[in-house]
Each structure stands twice: as structure tokens, then as C-alpha cells.
Amino acid sequence: MQMSLLQPPTIRMGLLLIVISFVGICQSADSQRPPNIIFILADDLGFNDVGFRGSAQIPTPNIDALAYSGVILNRYYVNPICTPSRSALMTGKYPIHTGMQHTVLYAAEPRGLPLDLKILPQYLNDLGYTSHIAGKWHLGHWKKVYTPLYRGFSSHIGFWSGHHDYNDHTAVEHGYWGLDMRNGTDVAYNLHGQPTTDVITKHSLNVIASHNATKGPLFLYVAHAAVHSGNPYNPLPANDDIVSKLSHITKYKRRKYAGLVMEMDDSVGKIVAQLQKYHMLENSIIVFSTDNGGPVEGFNSNFASNFPLRGTKNTLWEGGVLGAALVWSPRLTKLPRLAEQTMHISDWLPTLVEAAGGKQALGNFSAAILDGMSLWSALVNDSISPRKSILHNIDNIWGSSAITVDEWKLVNGTNYNGAWDGWYGMSELRHPSDYNWDQVTKCVTGQAIQKLKMLPSRADQIRLRRAATLTCQNDNRGAVCNPLISPCLFHLAKDPCEKNNLAKQYPKVLELLLKELQLANATAVPPSNKPDDPRGNPRLWNYTWTNFGDYSDSKNNIITNSPIVLQNCI
Ligand SMILES: *[C@@H]1O[C@H](CO)[C@@H](O)[C@H](O)[C@H]1NC(C)=O
Ligand SMILES: *[C@@H]1O[C@H](CO)[C@@H](O)[C@H](O)[C@H]1NC(C)=O
Ligand SMILES: *[C@@H]1O[C@H](CO)[C@@H](O)[C@H](O)[C@H]1NC(C)=O
Ligand SMILES: *[C@@H]1O[C@H](CO)[C@@H](O)[C@H](O)[C@H]1NC(C)=O
Ligand SMILES: *[C@@H]1O[C@H](CO)[C@@H](O)[C@H](O)[C@H]1NC(C)=O
Ligand SMILES: *[C@@H]1O[C@H](CO)[C@@H](O)[C@H](O)[C@H]1NC(C)=O
Ligand SMILES: *[C@@H]1O[C@H](CO)[C@@H](O)[C@H](O)[C@H]1NC(C)=O
């Protein structure tokens, strides 16, 4: 019998009614309660380095289990390099609109993501969330107001710059060298020797364990150092025990890279298990995404694979911008599936805010002039994406730009003078049948998802993985593309590997895309890059990277005492 909560309680039935209505309220509140949001961002992960995309070389069973029981994002774009991509994630804006479009933020630069921009945790906090970050920030730290605790996060264990050594936590950059590991705004000397992936995982688990749901939902941003390379003296600091399990990978450096990927996969499993342990999993949205395409064949001293896509990290080819990603949540319908909805990393802000119940705040987004669009309803119900075009970037310093409109992509100019315009990592494939399906079921995430009865049959998993495996025909109808000479045009639906330049065959389409690019270019703000500030040199600050701008002015006068040693030689 359905008990109406509106039924007037009689004295005799009072107690019974109270009990029943309590249960009823809990149940309905549960499905309507705003979801916890766990955003796991891998650093520099290649498109071809997750099992669910068809590679069998690196075991990623935890990530794959989420993919096979959630939504694989098949047309999901990121920016081609760290800072621009992270700025788009946090602000919902293209980097050309925040000044973050040119290369990364270097650790001694006196700049950061502009402070007038409201960012994702701040939007979510306004909806009752508590936000935490574990891992890499890379959006500015020269003054503390640019750092996570001043921008909506309640805690941060991690680092401020773009990369560091996974064991000693120092970052070498432009001849400067210093420790970069923080607990909030304090230097975390105590974490020396603890592998970064473990530190990030531990903080994530602590945040989940101590989250008090009666105070609202959780936003946890897990920004891995993995699988970015470390310092030149040890570029791929993977755990030897894990690397030794990967003897099927013949190239040693690729094997070490694979070890970093596996450690990160393991972390995903621990986080999922912790969410389940604290009864949060069934009310969570988990996003797993790379920040940009993988650095291949020694690029940045790393050995990712984006095969069969063209290019590498920091190029505007698909290999630089088509990201490996998935979204998992019991709130999504028609699961599992491969999503064809076009999406850009800047879309997460409005998408997650809508998922968090902040649809009315969407009205305010137009005032904030977001480039991101909410895909929440498109992703939940598998309906059409509102997004028709993606500006991949315009970098007027390097002279490169690219835009996709519907199925067409324009590439004008290129970085590295064309040195990284090829296809890489073909030898990184093992035969797809080598894939270990048992691991998907047996791994921690597979187990957790089975408890929710969300893991599909093996046949469905195989079908999904096959659909997510990209192949390219050798159809050479088009011309060879040299974007340093003239803009190239590709039809991505037929040619995701960018082999056939159709600029000559489709002059009208080319013209239309060039016009779109010019329109976008007219709205660009100047890039905010600054030369390294000598005050940022860690040598001056007890060999730590710090918020030097708070302690000294541009004339090198000390304006307030630093909590860490300042040597007398600015
Ligand atoms: C961070 O600092 C807090 C407060 O001092 C402390 O309780 C916590 O254990 C520290 N975390 C780590 C990982 O060192
Ligand atoms: C959770 O928060 C509520 C409301 O502030 C408080 O009453 C309760 O004691 C907290 N629970 C724990 C375990 O801290
Ligand atoms: C829109 O922004 C204004 C100013 O920040 C704020 O006062 C208002 O509550 C917001 N409206 C909604 C619907 O979020
Ligand atoms: C999904 O579709 C259902 C049925 O049409 C609708 O009630 C619901 O609001 C949709 N969800 C979202 C997030 O748009
Ligand atoms: C290509 O980009 C360059 C700048 O990088 C720009 O000057 C040029 O106008 C662009 N080409 C076209 C055809 O728009
Ligand atoms: C964008 O506009 C600037 C001038 O404001 C110009 O120098 C640059 O070449 C343009 N870039 C592209 C890609 O058209
Ligand atoms: C300087 O760094 C060392 C570790 O390298 C640390 O033990 C010491 O406490 C630091 N000094 C200050 C003043 O922070």
C-alpha cells in the first residue's frame, strides 16, 4: 500500500506514520539529493593508453570498469596542453578568453588565472557543496590568492606548478629547482619520499571518509601528477614492482610510462571503493578525463600513445585534443553507451552545475559569457548535444589555430615548425585479443559496480570496447596537409586520423571555417604570459617554490616576512 505523507495522522496511527514517513522522505530525498562529484583528471594520458579504447598493452581495469558501466565520451575534446586545459575546466571559458592560451604557466611567472573569474568549486559551493582538491593546480601561485584554498577549495594536498618528481617532490624548471608540495598553503616537507600518486590517493580517501553528508554534497577534484614526466634526472618515476609486471612492453621507457598509468588506475579503484564504503557511490558522478593528448616518443621525455590519431600533446591535431574520457553515474540512463555528443572540457562547468541542481544559475552563466555549454540533459538522456563547434585554440605567438564545426576541422599553422605533425606509437599496440577481461570483473572497481548491479555482461563490454576502438582507412583522396603553407581541412567523421586534406575540394567549407576562426580571433584577449620573475627562484625561499609576490614587491623590497627563509640576495 502506498502511504500518502499528506494523510492526516490520527493519534492512534501517529507513531506508525512517523516511521513510515521518515523512510519515505529518506528515499525520495536520496534520489533528489545533489550528487557527489568526483572529477579525476589524468595528466598527459594518451588516447590509446586506456584499455576501453582498444589498446591491450597497459592494463587499466578500474578505469575500464567505469567506462563499460557508464558513458564513454567518444567526441570529447580538451585543450592540447596543461594550463589552458585546466583553465577551461575551472572557468568554462576558452583559454583565448582568459589569457591562458599560450603554453603553460611557468612556476616563476608572476601571473595566474585572473581573480575576477568565478571557478567551478565556487559555483558548486554556492549550491551547498564542499570542495577539495588533491594534486596538481597549475593555475597560478605567485600570490596566495591564486591558490586553491582562496578559490573555493577547503583543502589541498598537492602541488602548485606543472610537474614534479614523484618521490622528492621537487620541480626543476628553467634552471631553477625547488620543492613543490603543499598541505593547504604550508610547505609539506613531511611528505618527502611518499610517491605522489599515493599522496593524492590518500588525501582523496581522507576527504571521502571525513565528508559529512548532512552538510551537503562533495566535490572532489583529483588532479593526478600521473602520467606527466618528472624531472630530467628521473623522468618516469614509476614504482619498480609495477614496472616489473609489464615485461611484455619491450621499450623500457614505455614500460615505465605504463607503470605510471597502472598506479593511477589503481588509485581510481581505491577511490571508487572508498565511495562505496561510505555509501556515497550510488549518489555520485565520477568523471575521468585526461587534460590533453599524450606526449609521444620522447616528447617531454614521455612515451604515451595517441595512435591512430595524428600528433602529440601541445599540437592541435586530434592526438593533442581528442581526450580519453568517461562519465559514470547511476543518474545517467540507457547505460552503458558510447556517447557521440560533441563535448569540450569547458562544458563541464555548466554541465556539472546543472547536475548539481543549479540550473537556475545557468541564467547567470550568460552574464559570465561562458564558452561551455551544459550537456547534462544530453548526457543523461542520450539526446543531441547543443555544441556544434569547438575552438581548439588560437595561439598568435606560435601561429597555430584550429576549429571544428560539425564534422569539419580546420588546421591553420602548427607548433614546433611541423616537427610533431606525424602519427606515432603504432608499435604500442598488442593484439586486441590479449585484453584481460577477467581483470575488469575482478578489480576493485568491477567489484564495487557489481554490487550496484551496474556492470554489464561481458558481451556488452566487448561490444562497447569494439565500438570505442578507432581505426582509420587508408583512403588518400585528399592532398597532403602542410598547415605551415596553407590551412588544411579534414572531414573528421570519415577521416578522424587527419590524412586527407580536403581544402582544395571544399573551398566553401574552408571559407566558412576560416570565417568562424576570424570571429573567434576577434574576441581573443592578449595572452597573459610573463617572463620568469627572479624573485620566484626557489633558492631564495629555502629551496621551495612559493607565493613570492606576497613577500616582496617588484623592486625586490621585502614587504612582509615570509614564513620560510628568505636569503639576503634577491
Ligand atoms: C596537513 O595539515 C593538517 C593540519 O596541520 C594535518 O592535520 C594533516 O595531517 C596534514 N596532512 C598531511 C598529508 O600531511
Ligand atoms: C555532521 O554535521 C551535522 C550538522 O552540522 C552535525 O550535527 C553532525 O554532528 C556532523 N557529524 C559528524 C560525524 O561530524
Ligand atoms: C546571479 O548572480 C547574482 C550576483 O552574483 C546573485 O546575486 C544571484 O543570486 C544569482 N542568481 C542565480 C539564479 O543564481
Ligand atoms: C530526461 O528525460 C526525462 C524523460 O523525458 C525527463 O523527465 C528528464 O527531465 C530528463 N533529464 C534531464 C537531465 O534532462
Ligand atoms: C592563419 O593563421 C595566421 C596566424 O597564425 C593568420 O595570420 C592567417 O590569417 C591565418 N590564415 C587564414 C587564411 O586565416
Ligand atoms: C588574430 O588577430 C590578430 C590581430 O589582432 C592577428 O595578428 C592574427 O594573425 C589573427 N590570427 C588568426 C588565426 O587569424
Ligand atoms: C627549510 O627546509 C628544510 C627541509 O629541506 C626544513 O627542514 C626546514 O624546516 C625549512 N626551514 C624553514 C625555515 O622553513
XYZ file of C-alpha atoms and ligand atoms in Angstrom:
668
model
C 0.000 0.000 0.000
C 1.282 3.451 -0.876
C 1.142 5.633 2.221
C 0.468 9.251 1.484
C 2.568 11.617 3.511
C -0.254 14.127 3.344
C -2.666 11.807 5.149
C -3.594 13.485 8.449
C -2.127 11.447 11.257
C -4.506 10.180 13.865
C -3.305 9.879 17.404
C -3.557 6.121 17.242
C -1.560 5.852 14.000
C 0.855 8.610 14.851
C 3.879 6.538 15.656
C 3.473 4.247 12.661
C 3.070 7.203 10.368
C 6.145 8.921 11.656
C 8.218 5.826 11.000
C 6.820 5.351 7.509
C 7.115 8.960 6.512
C 10.691 9.034 7.727
C 11.523 6.149 5.382
C 9.585 7.796 2.578
C 11.397 11.099 2.960
C 14.766 9.391 3.063
C 14.079 7.516 -0.152
C 12.792 10.437 -2.119
C 15.460 12.710 -0.710
C 18.105 10.231 -1.802
C 17.222 10.333 -5.476
C 16.863 14.093 -5.451
C 19.824 14.916 -3.292
C 22.517 16.699 -5.311
C 25.146 14.174 -6.376
C 28.703 13.998 -5.118
C 31.045 14.929 -7.936
C 34.414 13.220 -8.231
C 36.464 14.641 -11.078
C 39.589 12.601 -11.805
C 41.946 14.376 -14.164
C 44.874 12.419 -15.572
C 47.857 14.408 -16.742
C 49.204 13.757 -20.261
C 47.407 10.431 -20.716
C 47.402 9.236 -24.328
C 44.201 8.451 -26.206
C 45.440 4.904 -26.821
C 46.610 4.248 -23.265
C 43.352 3.086 -21.714
C 42.022 -0.412 -22.340
C 38.482 0.706 -23.102
C 39.717 2.475 -26.227
C 41.014 -0.763 -27.694
C 44.623 -0.997 -26.566
C 45.600 -4.138 -24.709
C 49.076 -3.001 -23.796
C 48.546 -1.214 -20.477
C 46.083 -2.834 -18.050
C 43.591 -0.206 -16.815
C 40.813 -2.443 -15.453
C 39.448 0.073 -12.931
C 39.079 2.865 -15.452
C 37.681 0.376 -17.967
C 35.085 -0.936 -15.497
C 33.778 2.625 -15.078
C 33.764 3.063 -18.861
C 31.840 -0.169 -19.513
C 29.184 0.684 -16.952
C 28.918 4.391 -17.717
C 29.246 6.614 -20.746
C 32.372 6.611 -22.913
C 32.806 10.081 -24.330
C 33.647 9.437 -27.958
C 33.806 13.009 -29.200
C 35.283 14.739 -26.203
C 37.835 17.496 -26.689
C 40.383 19.019 -24.383
C 42.925 21.748 -24.973
C 46.296 20.460 -26.100
C 48.316 21.410 -23.006
C 48.007 21.608 -19.212
C 47.347 25.197 -18.119
C 44.982 26.109 -20.966
C 43.014 22.894 -20.472
C 42.771 23.278 -16.693
C 41.755 26.904 -17.067
C 38.915 25.834 -19.383
C 37.806 23.160 -16.905
C 37.768 25.594 -13.981
C 36.220 28.610 -15.756
C 34.000 27.190 -18.505
C 35.782 29.501 -20.911
C 38.105 29.043 -23.843
C 41.700 29.956 -22.994
C 41.609 32.783 -25.573
C 39.065 34.450 -23.291
C 41.110 34.233 -20.111
C 44.605 34.962 -21.440
C 45.714 31.390 -20.813
C 46.018 30.340 -24.478
C 49.787 30.368 -24.911
C 51.858 27.492 -23.486
C 51.808 26.667 -19.770
C 52.194 28.758 -16.671
C 55.824 28.511 -15.564
C 56.458 28.295 -11.859
C 58.370 31.571 -11.563
C 55.895 33.621 -13.604
C 54.129 36.418 -11.730
C 50.691 35.556 -13.130
C 47.711 33.272 -12.557
C 44.174 32.543 -13.667
C 42.528 36.007 -13.395
C 40.978 36.545 -9.972
C 37.753 38.066 -11.278
C 36.756 34.695 -12.727
C 34.399 32.565 -10.674
C 35.511 28.969 -10.908
C 33.890 25.532 -10.686
C 34.239 24.863 -6.923
C 32.877 28.338 -6.197
C 29.802 27.674 -8.325
C 29.303 24.334 -6.586
C 29.895 25.762 -3.112
C 27.097 28.245 -3.808
C 24.873 25.195 -4.280
C 25.845 23.753 -0.899
C 28.855 21.683 -1.889
C 32.134 21.345 -0.037
C 35.073 21.236 -2.444
C 38.502 19.671 -2.061
C 41.468 19.217 -4.364
C 44.154 16.556 -4.318
C 47.087 17.017 -6.675
C 48.168 19.454 -9.333
C 46.919 23.028 -9.583
C 48.959 24.778 -12.309
C 46.786 27.891 -12.480
C 48.993 30.294 -10.562
C 50.622 30.634 -7.150
C 52.836 33.722 -7.185
C 50.435 35.217 -4.659
C 48.412 33.046 -2.332
C 45.100 34.446 -3.579
C 45.675 32.485 -6.784
C 45.985 29.163 -4.973
C 43.233 26.571 -4.369
C 42.278 27.497 -0.778
C 41.472 31.032 -1.931
C 39.445 29.827 -4.908
C 36.784 27.630 -3.397
C 38.632 24.549 -2.177
C 38.533 23.672 1.528
C 41.708 21.612 1.404
C 44.614 20.930 -0.897
C 47.332 18.336 -0.649
C 49.368 18.590 -3.789
C 51.491 20.932 -5.823
C 51.178 24.300 -7.449
C 53.328 24.022 -10.570
C 53.077 21.875 -13.683
C 55.072 18.824 -12.687
C 57.448 17.498 -10.059
C 59.394 14.415 -9.078
C 57.015 11.815 -7.686
C 59.301 10.965 -4.738
C 61.289 14.025 -3.689
C 58.542 16.421 -4.904
C 60.981 18.951 -6.315
C 60.393 20.658 -9.638
C 63.193 21.613 -11.994
C 62.245 24.361 -14.378
C 64.302 26.804 -16.454
C 67.367 26.167 -14.313
C 65.501 26.762 -11.054
C 64.999 23.922 -8.612
C 62.807 23.672 -5.551
C 60.311 21.676 -3.527
C 56.721 21.855 -4.701
C 54.410 20.001 -2.339
C 51.799 21.719 -0.210
C 49.383 20.984 2.555
C 46.992 23.881 2.100
C 49.306 26.864 1.933
C 52.037 25.208 4.039
C 55.088 23.589 2.510
C 54.681 19.823 3.054
C 58.249 18.860 3.956
C 56.839 15.851 5.817
C 55.628 14.125 2.646
C 59.147 13.713 1.240
C 59.586 10.205 -0.117
C 55.898 9.362 -0.369
C 55.041 8.714 -4.029
C 52.856 11.497 -5.372
C 50.142 9.197 -6.693
C 49.851 7.695 -3.188
C 49.744 11.126 -1.557
C 46.959 12.208 -3.893
C 45.048 8.976 -3.329
C 45.413 9.168 0.454
C 44.088 12.696 0.576
C 41.171 11.710 -1.653
C 40.329 8.788 0.640
C 40.558 11.016 3.721
C 38.296 13.614 2.180
C 35.686 10.964 1.371
C 35.948 9.378 4.833
C 35.532 12.663 6.650
C 32.850 14.083 4.402
C 29.727 14.937 6.381
C 26.787 14.423 4.037
C 24.399 16.303 6.297
C 26.376 19.408 5.407
C 25.807 18.908 1.688
C 27.419 17.028 -1.193
C 31.103 16.687 -2.019
C 33.089 17.987 -4.948
C 36.450 16.235 -5.079
C 38.907 17.244 -7.768
C 41.597 14.566 -8.091
C 44.251 16.103 -10.320
C 46.927 13.463 -10.749
C 50.583 14.155 -11.418
C 50.445 10.875 -13.305
C 51.278 10.342 -16.013
C 53.271 13.531 -16.587
C 57.043 13.107 -16.685
C 59.072 14.182 -13.663
C 62.445 15.927 -13.644
C 65.271 15.243 -16.142
C 67.202 13.102 -13.632
C 64.292 10.652 -13.385
C 61.662 11.464 -15.990
C 59.406 8.431 -15.444
C 59.408 7.746 -11.693
C 57.262 4.604 -11.678
C 57.362 2.037 -8.917
C 59.789 -0.778 -9.870
C 57.445 -3.519 -8.638
C 54.754 -2.413 -11.032
C 57.158 -1.868 -13.923
C 58.486 -5.403 -13.472
C 54.990 -6.775 -14.158
C 54.983 -5.176 -17.590
C 57.715 -7.178 -19.272
C 55.519 -7.615 -22.377
C 56.296 -3.973 -23.187
C 59.669 -4.130 -24.881
C 60.669 -0.455 -24.792
C 61.907 0.315 -21.274
C 60.729 3.922 -21.169
C 57.310 2.982 -22.472
C 57.192 0.303 -19.776
C 57.899 2.934 -17.105
C 55.210 5.178 -18.524
C 52.829 2.210 -18.401
C 53.747 1.747 -14.734
C 52.621 5.316 -14.020
C 49.337 4.626 -15.807
C 48.757 1.477 -13.747
C 49.416 3.268 -10.463
C 46.827 5.828 -11.451
C 44.354 3.100 -12.411
C 44.880 1.548 -9.014
C 44.105 4.908 -7.417
C 40.812 5.086 -9.309
C 39.878 1.714 -7.798
C 40.688 2.854 -4.266
C 38.586 5.987 -4.653
C 35.602 4.061 -6.013
C 35.856 1.530 -3.173
C 36.031 4.322 -0.602
C 32.943 5.984 -2.060
C 31.141 2.681 -1.715
C 32.383 2.124 1.828
C 30.970 5.493 2.873
C 27.687 4.950 0.986
C 28.393 7.752 -1.440
C 28.963 5.826 -4.668
C 25.317 5.378 -5.608
C 24.847 9.124 -5.356
C 27.972 10.159 -7.255
C 29.015 11.367 -10.641
C 32.544 10.250 -11.499
C 34.326 11.877 -14.405
C 37.603 10.515 -15.661
C 39.418 12.651 -18.214
C 42.851 13.409 -19.494
C 43.901 17.058 -19.535
C 45.397 16.860 -23.020
C 46.653 14.379 -25.570
C 49.608 12.174 -24.728
C 53.258 13.207 -25.233
C 54.693 10.576 -27.577
C 58.099 9.129 -28.434
C 60.184 11.222 -26.082
C 58.162 14.446 -26.288
C 58.508 15.950 -22.759
C 60.627 12.838 -22.026
C 57.463 10.778 -22.133
C 56.087 7.790 -24.062
C 52.328 7.974 -24.388
C 50.419 6.796 -27.455
C 47.543 8.508 -29.227
C 47.579 6.017 -32.067
C 45.965 6.036 -34.582
C 45.371 9.750 -34.073
C 47.738 12.307 -35.523
C 50.083 14.451 -33.440
C 51.081 14.733 -29.801
C 50.465 16.835 -26.724
C 50.632 20.540 -27.486
C 49.623 20.159 -31.112
C 46.163 20.901 -32.458
C 45.885 17.566 -34.272
C 43.321 15.136 -32.902
C 46.093 13.362 -30.977
C 46.573 16.575 -28.982
C 42.914 17.380 -28.387
C 40.674 14.302 -28.598
C 40.702 13.171 -24.990
C 40.301 9.770 -23.376
C 37.347 10.269 -21.017
C 34.213 8.835 -19.479
C 31.449 9.834 -17.137
C 29.886 7.386 -14.735
C 26.802 7.808 -12.597
C 23.677 5.878 -11.670
C 21.828 9.057 -12.677
C 22.654 8.525 -16.330
C 20.131 6.491 -18.307
C 20.462 3.990 -21.163
C 23.707 2.653 -19.726
C 26.233 1.656 -20.827
C 26.885 3.548 -24.009
C 29.326 5.249 -26.296
C 28.343 8.911 -26.425
C 28.540 10.688 -29.771
C 27.653 14.036 -28.197
C 30.328 16.579 -29.039
C 31.792 17.968 -25.848
C 34.601 20.302 -24.832
C 36.362 20.380 -21.469
C 34.902 23.872 -20.874
C 31.443 22.238 -20.882
C 31.989 20.507 -17.540
C 31.364 23.669 -15.537
C 27.795 24.301 -16.739
C 27.174 20.537 -17.103
C 28.132 19.729 -13.528
C 26.431 22.815 -12.141
C 23.210 21.702 -13.800
C 23.729 18.170 -12.470
C 24.171 19.714 -9.022
C 20.739 21.258 -9.280
C 21.928 24.714 -10.237
C 20.017 25.014 -13.478
C 18.640 28.376 -12.429
C 22.217 29.579 -12.045
C 22.569 28.868 -15.753
C 20.892 32.180 -16.307
C 23.876 33.770 -14.657
C 26.251 31.942 -16.968
C 25.196 34.065 -19.889
C 26.257 37.077 -17.861
C 29.595 35.383 -17.255
C 29.827 34.721 -21.035
C 30.797 31.101 -20.825
C 32.039 29.217 -23.836
C 30.994 25.999 -22.120
C 27.507 24.592 -22.604
C 25.574 22.291 -20.331
C 25.438 18.785 -21.769
C 23.790 17.370 -18.659
C 20.492 16.570 -20.264
C 22.195 15.366 -23.486
C 24.398 13.023 -21.462
C 21.695 11.807 -19.083
C 19.128 11.051 -21.759
C 21.376 10.495 -24.781
C 19.916 13.423 -26.679
C 21.516 15.848 -29.109
C 24.456 17.915 -27.915
C 23.893 21.650 -28.018
C 27.512 22.022 -29.103
C 28.135 22.457 -32.821
C 31.653 23.832 -32.888
C 34.833 23.711 -30.875
C 37.619 26.220 -30.944
C 40.683 24.080 -30.247
C 42.854 27.136 -29.724
C 44.283 30.231 -31.329
C 47.880 30.900 -30.465
C 49.037 34.013 -32.256
C 52.528 33.748 -30.787
C 53.204 30.291 -32.182
C 50.977 30.947 -35.193
C 48.701 27.956 -34.774
C 44.935 27.667 -34.691
C 42.249 25.050 -35.242
C 38.485 24.890 -35.127
C 35.895 22.157 -35.653
C 32.410 22.955 -36.959
C 30.071 19.959 -37.203
C 32.183 17.267 -38.890
C 34.739 19.615 -40.382
C 38.050 20.653 -38.903
C 40.336 23.466 -39.968
C 44.017 23.463 -39.028
C 45.998 26.630 -39.718
C 49.658 26.789 -38.772
C 51.332 24.324 -36.453
C 53.624 24.254 -33.441
C 57.269 23.107 -33.445
C 57.619 24.202 -37.047
C 55.973 20.963 -38.143
C 58.315 18.653 -36.239
C 55.452 16.832 -34.436
C 52.867 16.579 -37.194
C 53.052 12.827 -37.797
C 51.497 9.639 -36.447
C 53.252 7.976 -33.545
C 53.139 4.936 -31.347
C 51.983 2.336 -33.849
C 54.221 -0.243 -32.230
C 52.441 0.314 -28.926
C 49.599 -1.978 -29.927
C 49.292 -5.527 -28.824
C 46.725 -7.713 -30.421
C 43.324 -6.631 -29.070
C 42.540 -10.210 -28.056
C 45.298 -10.045 -25.424
C 42.999 -7.868 -23.353
C 42.315 -9.371 -19.937
C 38.551 -9.291 -19.459
C 38.693 -11.099 -16.118
C 40.515 -8.160 -14.579
C 37.579 -5.867 -15.338
C 35.309 -8.072 -13.259
C 37.829 -8.844 -10.543
C 39.343 -5.414 -9.961
C 38.164 -3.260 -7.073
C 36.029 -1.039 -9.292
C 34.490 -4.012 -11.087
C 33.534 -5.468 -7.706
C 32.044 -2.207 -6.468
C 29.991 -1.742 -9.616
C 28.704 -5.300 -9.473
C 27.332 -4.583 -6.014
C 25.280 -1.831 -7.643
C 24.276 -4.282 -10.384
C 25.639 -1.887 -12.972
C 28.364 -3.935 -14.628
C 27.031 -5.150 -17.978
C 27.579 -8.623 -19.395
C 30.938 -9.444 -20.914
C 29.292 -9.491 -24.339
C 28.150 -5.894 -23.809
C 31.593 -4.904 -22.599
C 33.175 -6.410 -25.694
C 30.670 -4.675 -27.936
C 31.371 -1.314 -26.289
C 35.114 -1.676 -26.482
C 34.906 -2.624 -30.130
C 32.760 0.450 -30.811
C 35.272 2.632 -28.959
C 38.240 1.296 -30.918
C 39.223 3.767 -33.556
C 40.522 2.603 -36.909
C 41.455 4.628 -39.940
C 41.036 3.636 -43.531
C 43.875 4.275 -45.880
C 41.802 6.443 -48.138
C 44.041 9.051 -49.683
C 41.560 11.080 -51.668
C 42.779 14.329 -50.267
C 46.038 16.158 -50.561
C 48.898 16.103 -48.101
C 48.482 18.774 -45.468
C 51.153 21.288 -44.639
C 49.485 23.812 -42.370
C 52.584 25.998 -42.383
C 51.904 26.716 -46.054
C 48.111 26.868 -46.163
C 45.176 25.909 -43.930
C 44.087 22.258 -44.074
C 40.560 20.897 -43.963
C 39.526 17.462 -42.686
C 36.241 15.622 -42.540
C 36.525 14.103 -39.066
C 33.653 11.636 -39.350
C 35.300 9.982 -42.359
C 38.873 10.840 -41.519
C 39.485 11.037 -37.754
C 43.177 10.471 -38.403
C 43.542 13.657 -40.475
C 45.116 12.056 -43.516
C 43.101 13.685 -46.286
C 43.348 17.431 -46.644
C 40.180 18.453 -48.467
C 40.851 22.206 -48.513
C 41.016 22.305 -52.325
C 37.946 20.104 -52.848
C 35.716 22.077 -50.451
C 36.640 25.764 -50.779
C 33.240 26.926 -49.472
C 33.547 24.857 -46.294
C 37.086 26.102 -45.879
C 35.908 29.672 -46.221
C 33.153 29.148 -43.673
C 35.536 27.694 -41.101
C 38.086 30.444 -41.689
C 35.326 32.956 -41.066
C 34.411 31.222 -37.798
C 38.051 31.283 -36.805
C 38.309 35.011 -37.535
C 35.175 35.664 -35.482
C 36.683 33.815 -32.544
C 40.013 35.543 -33.031
C 38.326 38.924 -32.835
C 37.168 38.084 -29.289
C 40.573 36.907 -28.022
C 42.256 38.720 -25.148
C 46.051 39.032 -25.182
C 47.933 36.103 -23.659
C 48.936 36.817 -20.058
C 52.372 35.137 -20.156
C 55.183 36.892 -18.310
C 58.918 36.267 -18.182
C 60.179 34.312 -15.177
C 60.479 36.574 -12.159
C 63.872 36.171 -10.473
C 62.046 36.512 -7.150
C 60.412 33.173 -7.918
C 63.742 31.361 -7.705
C 63.294 28.700 -5.007
C 66.888 29.251 -3.854
C 65.631 32.415 -2.156
C 62.904 30.587 -0.272
C 64.562 27.638 1.414
C 64.537 25.887 -1.957
C 60.781 25.869 -2.276
C 58.507 27.225 -4.992
C 56.396 29.765 -3.187
C 53.999 32.708 -3.364
C 56.907 35.120 -3.637
C 54.656 38.007 -4.694
C 53.206 38.189 -1.182
C 56.594 38.789 0.407
C 58.343 41.150 -1.948
C 57.446 43.870 -4.418
C 58.561 44.192 -7.998
C 61.507 46.341 -6.882
C 62.635 43.392 -4.777
C 61.835 45.083 -1.483
C 60.649 42.759 1.208
C 57.111 43.846 2.023
C 56.271 41.263 4.627
C 58.119 38.428 6.259
C 57.848 35.033 4.679
C 57.223 32.031 6.910
C 60.139 30.447 5.100
C 63.725 31.549 4.982
C 64.427 34.387 2.613
C 68.094 34.705 1.796
C 69.516 38.207 1.604
C 70.164 38.136 -2.077
C 67.045 38.801 -4.093
C 48.030 18.663 6.677
O 47.978 19.556 7.759
C 46.985 19.229 8.726
C 46.931 20.365 9.722
O 48.181 20.622 10.231
C 47.334 17.903 9.348
O 46.355 17.545 10.282
C 47.406 16.847 8.257
O 47.835 15.617 8.793
C 48.373 17.262 7.168
N 48.265 16.334 6.061
C 49.311 15.684 5.558
C 49.028 14.761 4.417
O 50.436 15.843 5.938
C 27.642 16.431 10.566
O 27.090 17.718 10.510
C 25.952 17.881 11.322
C 25.335 19.241 11.044
O 26.281 20.253 11.169
C 26.355 17.697 12.776
O 25.236 17.825 13.605
C 26.972 16.310 12.938
O 27.463 16.164 14.249
C 28.097 16.093 11.966
N 28.525 14.708 12.015
C 29.792 14.374 12.195
C 30.058 12.901 12.204
O 30.682 15.177 12.310
C 23.114 35.567 -10.138
O 24.255 36.305 -9.700
C 23.918 37.299 -8.763
C 25.187 38.105 -8.487
O 26.269 37.260 -8.273
C 23.357 36.647 -7.499
O 23.017 37.622 -6.548
C 22.135 35.845 -7.872
O 21.682 35.131 -6.747
C 22.448 34.852 -8.978
N 21.231 34.229 -9.431
C 21.085 32.933 -9.519
C 19.775 32.480 -10.032
O 21.978 32.151 -9.233
C 15.499 13.008 -19.174
O 14.283 12.642 -19.772
C 13.202 12.515 -18.848
C 12.028 11.963 -19.602
O 11.782 12.742 -20.740
C 12.929 13.868 -18.239
O 11.889 13.779 -17.294
C 14.191 14.358 -17.546
O 13.991 15.664 -17.056
C 15.373 14.342 -18.490
N 16.571 14.631 -17.727
C 17.338 15.676 -17.952
C 18.519 15.852 -17.080
O 17.134 16.454 -18.853
C 46.392 31.531 -40.320
O 46.965 31.969 -39.102
C 47.769 33.126 -39.238
C 48.330 33.479 -37.884
O 48.801 32.400 -37.241
C 46.963 34.273 -39.738
O 47.790 35.389 -39.901
C 46.336 33.909 -41.047
O 45.476 34.937 -41.423
C 45.551 32.623 -40.923
N 45.115 32.217 -42.231
C 43.915 32.426 -42.654
C 43.666 32.000 -44.072
O 43.030 32.869 -41.954
C 44.154 37.164 -34.955
O 44.181 38.565 -34.965
C 45.478 39.115 -34.813
C 45.349 40.618 -34.835
O 44.516 41.028 -33.816
C 46.358 38.665 -35.956
O 47.672 39.164 -35.742
C 46.380 37.156 -36.023
O 47.107 36.726 -37.147
C 44.980 36.597 -36.103
N 45.031 35.143 -36.006
C 44.377 34.343 -36.816
C 44.490 32.882 -36.578
O 43.681 34.752 -37.705
C 63.896 24.523 5.194
O 63.804 23.248 4.594
C 64.139 22.155 5.432
C 63.989 20.887 4.602
O 64.684 21.000 3.420
C 63.223 22.101 6.617
O 63.586 21.042 7.464
C 63.292 23.411 7.349
O 62.357 23.402 8.389
C 62.982 24.561 6.407
N 63.149 25.832 7.083
C 62.177 26.706 7.245
C 62.535 27.976 7.940
O 61.055 26.525 6.814
